[in-house]
PDB file of C-alpha atoms in Angstrom:
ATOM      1  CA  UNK A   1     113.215  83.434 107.485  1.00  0.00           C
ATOM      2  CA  UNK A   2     115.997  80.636 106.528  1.00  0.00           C
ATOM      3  CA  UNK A   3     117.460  78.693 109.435  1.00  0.00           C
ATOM      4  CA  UNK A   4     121.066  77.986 109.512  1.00  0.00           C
ATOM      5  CA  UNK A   5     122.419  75.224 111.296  1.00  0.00           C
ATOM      6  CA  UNK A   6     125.873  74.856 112.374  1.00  0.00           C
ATOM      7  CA  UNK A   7     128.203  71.800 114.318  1.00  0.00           C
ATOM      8  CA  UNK A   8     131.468  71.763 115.751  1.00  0.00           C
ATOM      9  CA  UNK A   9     133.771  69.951 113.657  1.00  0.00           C
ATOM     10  CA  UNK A  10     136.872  67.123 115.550  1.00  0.00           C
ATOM     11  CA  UNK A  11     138.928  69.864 114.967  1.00  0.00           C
ATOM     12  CA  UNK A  12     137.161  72.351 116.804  1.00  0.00           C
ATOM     13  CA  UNK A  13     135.855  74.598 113.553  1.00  0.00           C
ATOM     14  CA  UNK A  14     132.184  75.117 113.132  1.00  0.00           C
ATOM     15  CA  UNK A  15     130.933  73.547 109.785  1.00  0.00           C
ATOM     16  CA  UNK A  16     127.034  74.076 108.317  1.00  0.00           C
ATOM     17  CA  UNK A  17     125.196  71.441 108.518  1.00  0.00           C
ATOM     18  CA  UNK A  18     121.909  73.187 107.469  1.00  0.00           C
ATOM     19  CA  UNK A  19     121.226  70.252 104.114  1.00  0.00           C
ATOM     20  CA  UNK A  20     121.883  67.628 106.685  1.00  0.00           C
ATOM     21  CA  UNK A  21     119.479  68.551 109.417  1.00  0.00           C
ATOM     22  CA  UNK A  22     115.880  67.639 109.788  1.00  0.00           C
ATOM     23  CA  UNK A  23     113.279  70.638 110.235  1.00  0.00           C
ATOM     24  CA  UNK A  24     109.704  69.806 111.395  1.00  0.00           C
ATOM     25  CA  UNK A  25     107.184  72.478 113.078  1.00  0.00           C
ATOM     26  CA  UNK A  26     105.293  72.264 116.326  1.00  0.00           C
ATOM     27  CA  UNK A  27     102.290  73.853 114.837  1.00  0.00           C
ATOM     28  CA  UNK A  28     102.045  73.687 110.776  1.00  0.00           C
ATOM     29  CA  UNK A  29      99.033  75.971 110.652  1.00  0.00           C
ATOM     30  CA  UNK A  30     100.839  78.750 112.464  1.00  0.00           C
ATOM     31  CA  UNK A  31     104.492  78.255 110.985  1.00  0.00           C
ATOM     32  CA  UNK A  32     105.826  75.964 108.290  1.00  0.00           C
ATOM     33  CA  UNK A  33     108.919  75.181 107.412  1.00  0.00           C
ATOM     34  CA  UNK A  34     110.535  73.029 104.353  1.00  0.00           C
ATOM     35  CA  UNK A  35     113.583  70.164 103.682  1.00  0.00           C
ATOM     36  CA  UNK A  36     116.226  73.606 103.399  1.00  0.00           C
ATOM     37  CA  UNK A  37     114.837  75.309 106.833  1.00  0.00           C
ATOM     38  CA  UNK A  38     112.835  77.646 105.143  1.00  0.00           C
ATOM     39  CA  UNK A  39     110.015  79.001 107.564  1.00  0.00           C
ATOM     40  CA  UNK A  40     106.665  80.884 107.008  1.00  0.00           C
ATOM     41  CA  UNK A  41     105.047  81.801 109.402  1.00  0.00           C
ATOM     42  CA  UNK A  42     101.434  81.449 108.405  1.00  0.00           C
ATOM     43  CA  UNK A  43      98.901  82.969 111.587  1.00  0.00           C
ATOM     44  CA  UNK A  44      99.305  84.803 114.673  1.00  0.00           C
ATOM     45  CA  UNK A  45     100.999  83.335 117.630  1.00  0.00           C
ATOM     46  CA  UNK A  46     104.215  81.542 118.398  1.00  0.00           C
ATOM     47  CA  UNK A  47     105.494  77.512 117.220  1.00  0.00           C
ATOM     48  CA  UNK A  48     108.762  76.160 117.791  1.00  0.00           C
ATOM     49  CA  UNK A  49     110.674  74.745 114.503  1.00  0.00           C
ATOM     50  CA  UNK A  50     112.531  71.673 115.828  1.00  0.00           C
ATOM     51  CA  UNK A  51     115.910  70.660 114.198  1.00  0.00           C
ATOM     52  CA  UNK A  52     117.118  67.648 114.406  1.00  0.00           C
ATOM     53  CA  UNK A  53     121.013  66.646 113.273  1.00  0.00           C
ATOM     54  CA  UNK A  54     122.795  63.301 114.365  1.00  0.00           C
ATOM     55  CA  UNK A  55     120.800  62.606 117.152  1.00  0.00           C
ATOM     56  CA  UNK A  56     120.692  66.182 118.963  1.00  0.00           C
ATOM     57  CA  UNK A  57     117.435  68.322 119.138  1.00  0.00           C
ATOM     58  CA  UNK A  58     117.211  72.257 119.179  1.00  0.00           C
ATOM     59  CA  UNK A  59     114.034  74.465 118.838  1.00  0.00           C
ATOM     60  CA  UNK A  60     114.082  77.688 117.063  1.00  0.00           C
ATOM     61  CA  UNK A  61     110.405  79.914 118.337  1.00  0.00           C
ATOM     62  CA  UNK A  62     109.087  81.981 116.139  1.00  0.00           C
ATOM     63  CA  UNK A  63     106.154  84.029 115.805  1.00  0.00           C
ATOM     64  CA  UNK A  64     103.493  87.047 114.926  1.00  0.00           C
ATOM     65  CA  UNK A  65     102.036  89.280 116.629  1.00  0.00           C
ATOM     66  CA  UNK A  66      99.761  90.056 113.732  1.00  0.00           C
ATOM     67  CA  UNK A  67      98.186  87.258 111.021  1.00  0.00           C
ATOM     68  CA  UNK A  68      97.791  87.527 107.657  1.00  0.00           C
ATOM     69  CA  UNK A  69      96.093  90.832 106.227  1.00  0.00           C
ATOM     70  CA  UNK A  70      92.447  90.325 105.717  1.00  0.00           C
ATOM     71  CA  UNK A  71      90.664  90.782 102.238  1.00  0.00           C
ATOM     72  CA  UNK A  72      89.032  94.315 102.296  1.00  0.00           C
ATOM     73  CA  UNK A  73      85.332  94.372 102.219  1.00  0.00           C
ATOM     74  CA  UNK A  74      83.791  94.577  99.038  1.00  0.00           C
ATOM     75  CA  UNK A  75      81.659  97.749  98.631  1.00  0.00           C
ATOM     76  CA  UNK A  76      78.207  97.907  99.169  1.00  0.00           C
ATOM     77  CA  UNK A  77      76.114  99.999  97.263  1.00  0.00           C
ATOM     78  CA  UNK A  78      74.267 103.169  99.512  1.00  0.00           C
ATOM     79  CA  UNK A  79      70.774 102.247 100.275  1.00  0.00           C
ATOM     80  CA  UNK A  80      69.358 105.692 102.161  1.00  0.00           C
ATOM     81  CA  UNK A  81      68.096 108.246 100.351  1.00  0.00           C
ATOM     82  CA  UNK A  82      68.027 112.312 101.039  1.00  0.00           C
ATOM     83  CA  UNK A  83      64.767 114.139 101.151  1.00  0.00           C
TER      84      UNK A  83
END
């Protein structure tokens, strides 16, 4: 997911702003996010990305339900025997 931020120009037009801003997570271990407002969300459960431009805050949430998928179990050989 890429986060876009946006400010009202003097003359009333919206402008991006997204190089400009600051990102930083709540919680790096369940969401990162990098200098372009990148975010990957990295476990289960829900962090707020804070963005910071000229002195104003705003907190984007995201979250999983689910984490990452888990290695499958490496096979095991059969140990019982038929008589």
């Amino acid at each position: 997911v890429s986060l876009r931020v946006e400010a009202a120009a003097g003359s009333g037009a919206w402008v991006e702003v997204t190089p400009l801003a600051l990102f930083s997570s709540q919680d790096d271990a369940l969401a990162s996010v990098d200098e372009y407002g990148r975010v990957t969300v990295r476990g289960r459960g829900l962090a707020a990305i804070l963005v910071r431009y000229r002195g104003l805050v705003a907190a984007a949430h995201v979250g999983a339900a689910y984490g990452p998928p888990r290695p499958a179990p490496a096979p095991t050989e059969a140990t019982s025997t038929i008589d």
